[in-house]
Each structure stands twice: as C-alpha cells, then as structure tokens.
Amino acid sequence: MALAGHELEVYEKSSTFGTAAPTAPADYVGPPNLCIDGINDVSFGPTREQLDMTDFCSTTGSRERFMGLKDGTISLSGDYESADLGWQEIETAFNGASNATCWIAFVWDGAAGHHVECVVASFEISASVDGKVEISIEANFTNAPAAISGF
C-alpha cells in the first residue's frame, strides 16, 4: 500500500562525528519528538558504488562488478521557520567545526523510518518580493542509514 507524502515527518539531532547514534525517538529535537517545521520537499538518496572488475582475461562477455562503499545524500527544502530548533541546529552543524554533524530521521508512516548521520554540505535561504522566505539544505551521509521506530 502506498504511503501519503504529507504524513512524512523529519527530525534532527546535532552531534559531532563519531558520536553514538540516537537510539530512541526521545533523543531527537523537541519536547518530545517535534519534527522540523516548514519542510515541504524531501529527498533521501542512499547509493552504493559499483566497482568494475572486468579485465582483459574476462570471458563472460559482460562487465564484472562488485559492490563498494555506501553513500548518499539528503535534500530538505521548504518554508523557513527561523524559530524552529531543527533548522537552527542544521545551520549550526553547517557553520560549526569540521567534525560537526547532524542525525536526520525520516518517519515514513507515523511510527518507523530511517535515520543517518550527515555533514551539511549546503545551507541556502532565499526570498522573493512576491513570495516567501524558503530554505534548502543538502547533506551527505557519513555512514549507512539505519532503521528507526517507536515514534
């Protein structure tokens, strides 16, 4: 069964590289479990490198590959809510020390989803005369996503 996109919730927890993963929903920002406000577009893109092992002695007539390192990106965008603690912590992670990271959790169905530690690669706030103030961030995984539940 398909899930309704408007029910997605996104949570954030700031940290430094190597800090233990949040283990429970209560570990995320807010009193309690307050999702980041204003987000209206999300992209969660885990990837994995495919390493080509084909050599001149290959007799299969096909490329030979094996799987390499996992990687991925997250994009969040929407209405900028300057008082929202989640956006503030993402901005702090972007402006912080070289080891500043944040954990971002996506709750797909109201109870369970995935979370991953990220470095914030870009943080953009934009506005137009006839529009609203909007925010867009890009974050890169620092490890593999993991399942999380209990929200």
GROMACS .gro file of C-alpha atoms in nm:
model
  151
    1MET     CA    1   0.000   0.000   0.000
    2ALA     CA    2   0.127   0.346  -0.088
    3LEU     CA    3   0.202   0.598   0.185
    4ALA     CA    4   0.074   0.956   0.185
    5GLY     CA    5   0.363   1.200   0.137
    6HIS     CA    6   0.205   1.467   0.354
    7GLU     CA    7   0.234   1.239   0.658
    8LEU     CA    8   0.615   1.226   0.641
    9GLU     CA    9   0.794   1.372   0.944
   10VAL     CA   10   1.160   1.478   0.961
   11TYR     CA   11   1.358   1.505   1.285
   12GLU     CA   12   1.709   1.629   1.360
   13LYS     CA   13   1.972   1.588   1.630
   14SER     CA   14   2.304   1.770   1.621
   15SER     CA   15   2.624   1.588   1.713
   16THR     CA   16   2.990   1.556   1.626
   17PHE     CA   17   3.141   1.289   1.405
   18GLY     CA   18   3.165   0.958   1.583
   19THR     CA   19   2.903   1.036   1.848
   20ALA     CA   20   2.680   0.738   1.921
   21ALA     CA   21   2.362   0.718   1.715
   22PRO     CA   22   2.036   0.830   1.871
   23THR     CA   23   1.866   0.515   1.994
   24ALA     CA   24   1.514   0.636   2.064
   25PRO     CA   25   1.272   0.896   1.931
   26ALA     CA   26   1.317   1.096   2.252
   27ASP     CA   27   1.682   1.152   2.151
   28TYR     CA   28   1.566   1.381   1.870
   29VAL     CA   29   1.496   1.754   1.895
   30GLY     CA   30   1.188   1.887   2.062
   31PRO     CA   31   0.956   1.846   2.354
   32PRO     CA   32   0.902   1.549   2.273
   33ASN     CA   33   0.969   1.445   1.914
   34LEU     CA   34   0.899   1.777   1.749
   35CYS     CA   35   0.950   1.741   1.375
   36ILE     CA   36   1.124   2.014   1.174
   37ASP     CA   37   0.863   2.270   1.077
   38GLY     CA   38   0.815   2.405   0.725
   39ILE     CA   39   0.960   2.118   0.521
   40ASN     CA   40   0.757   2.051   0.208
   41ASP     CA   41   1.007   1.868  -0.013
   42VAL     CA   42   1.239   1.582   0.086
   43SER     CA   43   1.482   1.360  -0.099
   44PHE     CA   44   1.651   1.065   0.075
   45GLY     CA   45   1.902   0.903  -0.161
   46PRO     CA   46   2.117   0.616  -0.039
   47THR     CA   47   2.361   0.491  -0.302
   48ARG     CA   48   2.630   0.228  -0.334
   49GLU     CA   49   2.932   0.230  -0.562
   50GLN     CA   50   2.955  -0.038  -0.829
   51LEU     CA   51   3.318  -0.126  -0.887
   52ASP     CA   52   3.410  -0.264  -1.228
   53MET     CA   53   3.631  -0.575  -1.203
   54THR     CA   54   3.634  -0.652  -1.578
   55ASP     CA   55   3.979  -0.727  -1.713
   56PHE     CA   56   4.127  -0.839  -2.046
   57CYS     CA   57   4.101  -1.205  -1.943
   58SER     CA   58   3.726  -1.188  -1.876
   59THR     CA   59   3.542  -1.446  -2.084
   60THR     CA   60   3.181  -1.371  -1.985
   61GLY     CA   61   3.120  -1.105  -2.248
   62SER     CA   62   2.977  -0.889  -1.970
   63ARG     CA   63   3.114  -0.647  -1.719
   64GLU     CA   64   3.207  -0.798  -1.386
   65ARG     CA   65   3.117  -0.583  -1.087
   66PHE     CA   66   3.103  -0.595  -0.712
   67MET     CA   67   2.950  -0.355  -0.465
   68GLY     CA   68   3.167  -0.095  -0.297
   69LEU     CA   69   3.111   0.170  -0.037
   70LYS     CA   70   2.770   0.302   0.064
   71ASP     CA   71   2.699   0.672   0.034
   72GLY     CA   72   2.407   0.905  -0.008
   73THR     CA   73   2.255   1.249   0.016
   74ILE     CA   74   1.959   1.415   0.176
   75SER     CA   75   1.785   1.725   0.045
   76LEU     CA   76   1.538   1.921   0.256
   77SER     CA   77   1.355   2.232   0.145
   78GLY     CA   78   1.050   2.433   0.237
   79ASP     CA   79   0.932   2.737   0.425
   80TYR     CA   80   1.197   2.890   0.651
   81GLU     CA   81   1.077   2.889   1.010
   82SER     CA   82   1.351   3.088   1.185
   83ALA     CA   83   1.236   2.989   1.535
   84ASP     CA   84   1.237   2.616   1.457
   85LEU     CA   85   1.503   2.436   1.661
   86GLY     CA   86   1.565   2.174   1.392
   87TRP     CA   87   1.655   2.434   1.126
   88GLN     CA   88   1.870   2.618   1.381
   89GLU     CA   89   2.066   2.303   1.464
   90ILE     CA   90   2.116   2.217   1.095
   91GLU     CA   91   2.254   2.568   1.040
   92THR     CA   92   2.480   2.526   1.343
   93ALA     CA   93   2.610   2.197   1.201
   94PHE     CA   94   2.681   2.373   0.870
   95ASN     CA   95   2.864   2.664   1.036
   96GLY     CA   96   3.035   2.453   1.303
   97ALA     CA   97   3.366   2.275   1.332
   98SER     CA   98   3.484   2.036   1.064
   99ASN     CA   99   3.356   1.743   1.270
  100ALA     CA  100   3.006   1.891   1.321
  101THR     CA  101   2.737   1.652   1.204
  102CYS     CA  102   2.366   1.602   1.249
  103TRP     CA  103   2.143   1.298   1.257
  104ILE     CA  104   1.839   1.328   1.033
  105ALA     CA  105   1.546   1.090   1.077
  106PHE     CA  106   1.267   1.032   0.828
  107VAL     CA  107   0.949   0.881   0.970
  108TRP     CA  108   0.761   0.745   0.670
  109ASP     CA  109   0.444   0.608   0.827
  110GLY     CA  110   0.400   0.786   1.161
  111ALA     CA  111   0.590   0.520   1.355
  112ALA     CA  112   0.901   0.399   1.171
  113GLY     CA  113   1.157   0.509   0.916
  114HIS     CA  114   1.531   0.560   0.872
  115HIS     CA  115   1.797   0.783   1.020
  116VAL     CA  116   2.152   0.866   0.922
  117GLU     CA  117   2.438   1.086   1.037
  118CYS     CA  118   2.525   1.362   0.789
  119VAL     CA  119   2.752   1.656   0.723
  120VAL     CA  120   2.565   1.959   0.595
  121ALA     CA  121   2.713   2.048   0.255
  122SER     CA  122   2.496   2.349   0.173
  123PHE     CA  123   2.253   2.574   0.356
  124GLU     CA  124   2.059   2.828   0.149
  125ILE     CA  125   1.790   3.076   0.250
  126SER     CA  126   1.614   3.257  -0.034
  127ALA     CA  127   1.329   3.502  -0.076
  128SER     CA  128   1.150   3.694  -0.348
  129VAL     CA  129   0.937   4.006  -0.337
  130ASP     CA  130   0.625   3.819  -0.441
  131GLY     CA  131   0.694   3.503  -0.246
  132LYS     CA  132   0.800   3.371   0.088
  133VAL     CA  133   1.130   3.302   0.261
  134GLU     CA  134   1.241   2.949   0.179
  135ILE     CA  135   1.523   2.722   0.288
  136SER     CA  136   1.713   2.445   0.115
  137ILE     CA  137   1.982   2.218   0.255
  138GLU     CA  138   2.193   1.938   0.114
  139ALA     CA  139   2.357   1.687   0.345
  140ASN     CA  140   2.592   1.396   0.274
  141PHE     CA  141   2.587   1.068   0.466
  142THR     CA  142   2.879   0.995   0.697
  143ASN     CA  143   2.764   0.634   0.747
  144ALA     CA  144   2.491   0.397   0.630
  145PRO     CA  145   2.125   0.468   0.708
  146ALA     CA  146   1.962   0.252   0.975
  147ALA     CA  147   1.603   0.168   1.057
  148ILE     CA  148   1.441   0.350   1.349
  149SER     CA  149   1.100   0.302   1.508
  150GLY     CA  150   0.889   0.400   1.807
  151PHE     CA  151   0.780   0.747   1.702
   0.00000   0.00000   0.00000
